[in-house]
PDB file of C-alpha atoms in Angstrom:
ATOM      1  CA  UNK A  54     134.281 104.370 238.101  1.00  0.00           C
ATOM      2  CA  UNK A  55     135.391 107.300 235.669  1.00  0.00           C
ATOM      3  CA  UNK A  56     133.246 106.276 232.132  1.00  0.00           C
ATOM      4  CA  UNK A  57     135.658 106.561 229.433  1.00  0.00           C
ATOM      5  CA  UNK A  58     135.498 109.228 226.252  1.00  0.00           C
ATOM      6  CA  UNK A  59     133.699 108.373 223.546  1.00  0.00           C
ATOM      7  CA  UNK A  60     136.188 108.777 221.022  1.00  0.00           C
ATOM      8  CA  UNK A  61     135.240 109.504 217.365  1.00  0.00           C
ATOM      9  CA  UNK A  62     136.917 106.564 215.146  1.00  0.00           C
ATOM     10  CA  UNK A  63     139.561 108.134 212.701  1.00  0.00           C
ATOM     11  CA  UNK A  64     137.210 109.259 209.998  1.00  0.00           C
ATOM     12  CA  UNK A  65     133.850 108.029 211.111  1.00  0.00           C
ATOM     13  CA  UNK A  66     132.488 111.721 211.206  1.00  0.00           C
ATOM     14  CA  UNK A  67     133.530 112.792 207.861  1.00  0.00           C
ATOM     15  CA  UNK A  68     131.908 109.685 206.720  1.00  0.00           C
ATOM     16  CA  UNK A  69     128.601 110.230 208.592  1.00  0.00           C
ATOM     17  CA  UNK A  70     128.418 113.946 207.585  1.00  0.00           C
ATOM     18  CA  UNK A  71     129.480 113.071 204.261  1.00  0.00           C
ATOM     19  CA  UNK A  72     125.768 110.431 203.914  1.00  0.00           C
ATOM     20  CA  UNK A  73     124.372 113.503 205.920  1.00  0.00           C
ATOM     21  CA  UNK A  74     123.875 111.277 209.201  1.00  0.00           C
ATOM     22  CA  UNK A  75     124.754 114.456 211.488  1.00  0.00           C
ATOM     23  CA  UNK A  76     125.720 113.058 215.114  1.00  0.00           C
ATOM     24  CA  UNK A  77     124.015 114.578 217.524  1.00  0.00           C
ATOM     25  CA  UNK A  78     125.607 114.557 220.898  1.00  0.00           C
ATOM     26  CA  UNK A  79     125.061 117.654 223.183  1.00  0.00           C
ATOM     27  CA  UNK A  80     128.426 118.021 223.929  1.00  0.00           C
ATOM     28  CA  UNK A  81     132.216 117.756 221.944  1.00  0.00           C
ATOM     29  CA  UNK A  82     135.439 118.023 223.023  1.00  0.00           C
ATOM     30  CA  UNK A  83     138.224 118.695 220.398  1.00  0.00           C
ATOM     31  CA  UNK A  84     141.856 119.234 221.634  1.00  0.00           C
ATOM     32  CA  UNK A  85     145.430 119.404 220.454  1.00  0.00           C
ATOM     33  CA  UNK A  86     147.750 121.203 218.912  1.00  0.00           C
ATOM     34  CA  UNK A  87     146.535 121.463 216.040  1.00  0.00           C
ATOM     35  CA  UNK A  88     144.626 124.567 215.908  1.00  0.00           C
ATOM     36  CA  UNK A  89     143.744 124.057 211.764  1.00  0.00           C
ATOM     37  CA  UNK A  90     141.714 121.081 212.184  1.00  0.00           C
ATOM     38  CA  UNK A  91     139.848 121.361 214.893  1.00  0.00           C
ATOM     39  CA  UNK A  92     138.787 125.270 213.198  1.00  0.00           C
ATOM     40  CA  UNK A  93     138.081 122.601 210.308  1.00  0.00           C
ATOM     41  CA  UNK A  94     136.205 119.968 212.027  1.00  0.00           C
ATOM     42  CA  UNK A  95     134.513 123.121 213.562  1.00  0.00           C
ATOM     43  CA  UNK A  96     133.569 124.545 210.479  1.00  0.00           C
ATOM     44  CA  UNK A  97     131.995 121.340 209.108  1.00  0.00           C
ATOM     45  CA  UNK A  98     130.085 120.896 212.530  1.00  0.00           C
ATOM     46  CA  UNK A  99     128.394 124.719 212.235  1.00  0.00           C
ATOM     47  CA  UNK A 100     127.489 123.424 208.271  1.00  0.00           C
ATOM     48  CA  UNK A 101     125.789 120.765 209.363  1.00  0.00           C
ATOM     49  CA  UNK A 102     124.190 121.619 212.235  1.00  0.00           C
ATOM     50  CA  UNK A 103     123.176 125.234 211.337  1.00  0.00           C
ATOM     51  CA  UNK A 104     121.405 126.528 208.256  1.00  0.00           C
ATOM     52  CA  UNK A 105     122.193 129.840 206.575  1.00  0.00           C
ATOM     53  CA  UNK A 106     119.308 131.685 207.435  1.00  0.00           C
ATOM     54  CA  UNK A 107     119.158 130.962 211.329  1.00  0.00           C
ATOM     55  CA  UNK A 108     123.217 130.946 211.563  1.00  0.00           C
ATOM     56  CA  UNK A 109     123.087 134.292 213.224  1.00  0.00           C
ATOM     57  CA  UNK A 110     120.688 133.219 215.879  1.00  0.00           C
ATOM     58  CA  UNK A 111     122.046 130.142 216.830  1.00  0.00           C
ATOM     59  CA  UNK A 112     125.877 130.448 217.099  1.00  0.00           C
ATOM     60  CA  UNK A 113     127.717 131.647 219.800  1.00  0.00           C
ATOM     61  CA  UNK A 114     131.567 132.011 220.388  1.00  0.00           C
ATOM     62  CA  UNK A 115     133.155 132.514 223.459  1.00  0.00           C
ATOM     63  CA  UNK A 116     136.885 132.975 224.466  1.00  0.00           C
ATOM     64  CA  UNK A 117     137.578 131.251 227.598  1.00  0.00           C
ATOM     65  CA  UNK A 118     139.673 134.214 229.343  1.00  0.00           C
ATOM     66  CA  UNK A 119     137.487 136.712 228.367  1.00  0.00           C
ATOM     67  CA  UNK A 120     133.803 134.857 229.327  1.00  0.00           C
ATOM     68  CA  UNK A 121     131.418 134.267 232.289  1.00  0.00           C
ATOM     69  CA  UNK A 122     130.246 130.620 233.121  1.00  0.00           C
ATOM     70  CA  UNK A 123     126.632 132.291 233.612  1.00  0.00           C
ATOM     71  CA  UNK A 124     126.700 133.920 229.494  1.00  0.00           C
ATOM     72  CA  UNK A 125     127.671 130.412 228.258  1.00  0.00           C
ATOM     73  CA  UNK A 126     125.244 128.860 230.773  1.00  0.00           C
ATOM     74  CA  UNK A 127     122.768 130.962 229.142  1.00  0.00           C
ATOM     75  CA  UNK A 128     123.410 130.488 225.843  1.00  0.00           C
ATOM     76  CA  UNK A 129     123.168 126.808 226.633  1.00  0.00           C
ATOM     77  CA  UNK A 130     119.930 127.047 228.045  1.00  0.00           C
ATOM     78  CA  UNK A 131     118.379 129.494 225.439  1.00  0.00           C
ATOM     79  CA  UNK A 132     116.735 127.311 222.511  1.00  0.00           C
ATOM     80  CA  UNK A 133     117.112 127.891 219.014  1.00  0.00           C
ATOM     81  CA  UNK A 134     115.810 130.094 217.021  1.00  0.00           C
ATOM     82  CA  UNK A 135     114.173 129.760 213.943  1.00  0.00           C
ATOM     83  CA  UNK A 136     116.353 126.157 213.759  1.00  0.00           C
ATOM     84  CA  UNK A 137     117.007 122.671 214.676  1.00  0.00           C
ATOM     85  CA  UNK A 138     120.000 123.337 216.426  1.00  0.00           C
ATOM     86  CA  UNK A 139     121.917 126.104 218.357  1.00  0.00           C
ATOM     87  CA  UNK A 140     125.815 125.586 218.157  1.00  0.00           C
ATOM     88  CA  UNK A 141     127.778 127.103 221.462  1.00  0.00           C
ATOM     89  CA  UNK A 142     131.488 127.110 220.644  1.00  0.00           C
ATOM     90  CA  UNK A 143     133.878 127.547 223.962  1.00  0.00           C
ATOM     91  CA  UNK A 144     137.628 128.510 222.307  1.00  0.00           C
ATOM     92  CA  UNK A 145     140.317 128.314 224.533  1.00  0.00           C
ATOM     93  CA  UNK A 146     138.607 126.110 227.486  1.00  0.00           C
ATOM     94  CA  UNK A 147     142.144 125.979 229.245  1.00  0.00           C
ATOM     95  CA  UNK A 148     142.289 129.341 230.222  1.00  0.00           C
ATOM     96  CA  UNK A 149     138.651 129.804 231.582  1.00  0.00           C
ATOM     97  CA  UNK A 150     138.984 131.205 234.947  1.00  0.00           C
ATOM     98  CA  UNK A 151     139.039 128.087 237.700  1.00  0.00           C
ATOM     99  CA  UNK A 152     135.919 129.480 239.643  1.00  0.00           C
ATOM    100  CA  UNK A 153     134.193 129.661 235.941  1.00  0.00           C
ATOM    101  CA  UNK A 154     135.195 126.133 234.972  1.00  0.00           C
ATOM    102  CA  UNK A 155     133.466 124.760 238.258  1.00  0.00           C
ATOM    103  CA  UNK A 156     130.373 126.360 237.346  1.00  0.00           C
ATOM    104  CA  UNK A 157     130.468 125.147 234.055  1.00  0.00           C
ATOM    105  CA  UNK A 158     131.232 121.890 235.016  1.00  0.00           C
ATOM    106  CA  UNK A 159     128.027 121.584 237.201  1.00  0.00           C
ATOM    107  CA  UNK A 160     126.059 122.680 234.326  1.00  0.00           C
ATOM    108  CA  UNK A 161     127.597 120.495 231.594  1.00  0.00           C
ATOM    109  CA  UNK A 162     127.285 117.201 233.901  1.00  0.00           C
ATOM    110  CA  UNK A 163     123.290 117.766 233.510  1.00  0.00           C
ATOM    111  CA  UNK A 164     123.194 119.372 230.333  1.00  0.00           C
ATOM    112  CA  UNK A 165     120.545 117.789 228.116  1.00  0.00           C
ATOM    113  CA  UNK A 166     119.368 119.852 224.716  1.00  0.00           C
ATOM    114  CA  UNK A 167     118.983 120.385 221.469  1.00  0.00           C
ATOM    115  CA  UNK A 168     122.099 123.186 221.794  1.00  0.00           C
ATOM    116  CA  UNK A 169     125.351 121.846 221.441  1.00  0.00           C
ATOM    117  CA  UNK A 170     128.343 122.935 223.567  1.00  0.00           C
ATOM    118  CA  UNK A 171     131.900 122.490 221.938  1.00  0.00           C
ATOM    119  CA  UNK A 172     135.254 123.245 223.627  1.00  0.00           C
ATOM    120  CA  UNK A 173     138.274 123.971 221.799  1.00  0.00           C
ATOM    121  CA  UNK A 174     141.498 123.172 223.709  1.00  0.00           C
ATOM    122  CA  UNK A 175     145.245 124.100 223.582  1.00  0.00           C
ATOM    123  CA  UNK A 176     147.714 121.570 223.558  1.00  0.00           C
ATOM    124  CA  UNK A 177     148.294 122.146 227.188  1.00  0.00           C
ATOM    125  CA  UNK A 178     144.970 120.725 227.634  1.00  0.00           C
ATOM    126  CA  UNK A 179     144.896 117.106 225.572  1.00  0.00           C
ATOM    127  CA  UNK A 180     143.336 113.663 227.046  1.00  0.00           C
ATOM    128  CA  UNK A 181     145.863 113.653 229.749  1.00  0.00           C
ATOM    129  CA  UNK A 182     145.020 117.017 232.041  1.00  0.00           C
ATOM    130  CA  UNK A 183     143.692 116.326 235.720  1.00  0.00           C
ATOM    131  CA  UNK A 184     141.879 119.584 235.472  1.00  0.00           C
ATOM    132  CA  UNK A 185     138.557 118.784 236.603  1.00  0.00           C
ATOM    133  CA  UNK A 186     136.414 120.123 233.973  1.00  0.00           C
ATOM    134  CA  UNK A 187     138.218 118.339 231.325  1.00  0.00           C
ATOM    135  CA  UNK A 188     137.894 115.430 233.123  1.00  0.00           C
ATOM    136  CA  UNK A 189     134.019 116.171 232.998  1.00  0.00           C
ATOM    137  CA  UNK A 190     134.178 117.118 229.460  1.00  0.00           C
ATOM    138  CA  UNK A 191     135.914 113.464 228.899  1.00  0.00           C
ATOM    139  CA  UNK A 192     133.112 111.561 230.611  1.00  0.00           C
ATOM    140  CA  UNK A 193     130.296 113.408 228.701  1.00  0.00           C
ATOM    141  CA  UNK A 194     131.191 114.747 225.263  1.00  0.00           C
ATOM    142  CA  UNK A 195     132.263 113.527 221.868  1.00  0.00           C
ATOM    143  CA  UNK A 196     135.725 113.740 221.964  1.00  0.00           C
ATOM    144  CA  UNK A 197     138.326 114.169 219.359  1.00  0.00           C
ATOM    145  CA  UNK A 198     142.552 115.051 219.817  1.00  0.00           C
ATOM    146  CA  UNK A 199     143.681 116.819 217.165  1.00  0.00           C
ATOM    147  CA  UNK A 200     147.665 116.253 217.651  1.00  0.00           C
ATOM    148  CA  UNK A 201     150.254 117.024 215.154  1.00  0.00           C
ATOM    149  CA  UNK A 202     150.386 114.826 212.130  1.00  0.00           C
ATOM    150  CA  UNK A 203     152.776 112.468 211.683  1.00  0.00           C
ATOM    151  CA  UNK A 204     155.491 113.245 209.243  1.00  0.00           C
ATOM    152  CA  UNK A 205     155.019 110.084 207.291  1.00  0.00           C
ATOM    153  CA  UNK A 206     151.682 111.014 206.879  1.00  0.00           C
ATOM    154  CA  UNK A 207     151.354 114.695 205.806  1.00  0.00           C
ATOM    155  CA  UNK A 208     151.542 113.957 202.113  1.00  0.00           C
ATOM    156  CA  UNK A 209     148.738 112.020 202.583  1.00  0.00           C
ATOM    157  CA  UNK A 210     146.929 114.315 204.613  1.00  0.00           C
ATOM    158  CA  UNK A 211     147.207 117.120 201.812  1.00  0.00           C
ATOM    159  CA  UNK A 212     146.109 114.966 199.073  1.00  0.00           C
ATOM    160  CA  UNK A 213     143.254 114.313 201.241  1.00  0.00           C
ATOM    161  CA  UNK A 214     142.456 117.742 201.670  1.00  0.00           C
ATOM    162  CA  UNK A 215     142.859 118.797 198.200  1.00  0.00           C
ATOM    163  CA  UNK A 216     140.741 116.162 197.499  1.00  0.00           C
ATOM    164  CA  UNK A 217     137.720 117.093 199.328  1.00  0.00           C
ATOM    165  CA  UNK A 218     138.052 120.690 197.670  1.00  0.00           C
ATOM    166  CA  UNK A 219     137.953 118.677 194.057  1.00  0.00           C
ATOM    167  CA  UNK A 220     141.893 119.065 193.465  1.00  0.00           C
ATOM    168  CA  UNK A 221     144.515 117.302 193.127  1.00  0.00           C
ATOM    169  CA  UNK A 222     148.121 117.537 193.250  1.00  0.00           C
ATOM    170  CA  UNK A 223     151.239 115.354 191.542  1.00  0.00           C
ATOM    171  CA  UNK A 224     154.908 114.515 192.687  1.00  0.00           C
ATOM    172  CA  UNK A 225     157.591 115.935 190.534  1.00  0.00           C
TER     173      UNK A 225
END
């Protein structure tokens, strides 16, 4: 039996990187379509995890059609440096070459560190793809869709992000 994703609760991780209770699963998925937050949620993940001075030497980014499973692999496996963490960012998952994603799979399935993979999806690739290494990304990562906001909701949504930068903003 297929264990299910451990989905983050809708705000839980703001709030626990907000008291400075970093999370520290070895593995995140983030999909959707919505490219802007999950290069946000991103973003807030390489602050925590990653200080200034060892940023350099601990993050990696790598473009799923133009990578290797064997450079990830060994980024993976390399500890950090001069850090806590090392922070291994896989954009564009979907279009890693099918021979590559099998590889990776294998690897991620016993992957146990202090480094921290993270795959950024399309929206071809959400919670519903059969592609095997999502389906292995499901079972073992942090997982978090990023879809389109609702209508109703995107007045909300920019207040909210105005508000974190210490703005605000008023209806006619």
């Amino acid at each position: 039996s297929r264990k299910p994703c451990r989905i983050w609760q809708k705000e839980s991780l703001k709030r626990q990187w907000k008291f400075g209770n970093v999370m520290q699963p070895d593995t995140y998925y983030f999909s959707g379509h919505d490219d802007f937050r999950k290069e946000s949620a991103l973003n807030r993940l390489k602050e925590k995890l990653l200080d200034k001075t060892s940023l350099d030497l601990n993050f990696n980014v790598y473009y799923g059609k133009e990578s290797q499973a064997r450079d990830i692999i060994q980024s993976l496996s390399t500890p950090p440096f001069l850090g806590k963490f090392r922070l291994i960012v896989l954009k564009e998952a979907e279009r890693l070459p099918s021979q590559e994603k099998k590889i990776l799979a294998n690897h991620i399935k016993n992957h146990k560190s202090s480094s921290v993979v993270f795959a950024v999806l399309s929206s071809a690739y959400s919670k519903t793809t059969k592609d095997p290494f999502f389906e292995i990304l499901r079972q073992r990562a942090e997982c978090r869709d990023f879809g389109d906001v609702a209508p109703e909701k995107v007045s909300e949504w920019i207040k909210r992000q105005l508000n974190e930068k210490g703005k605000s903003i008023e209806p006619n």
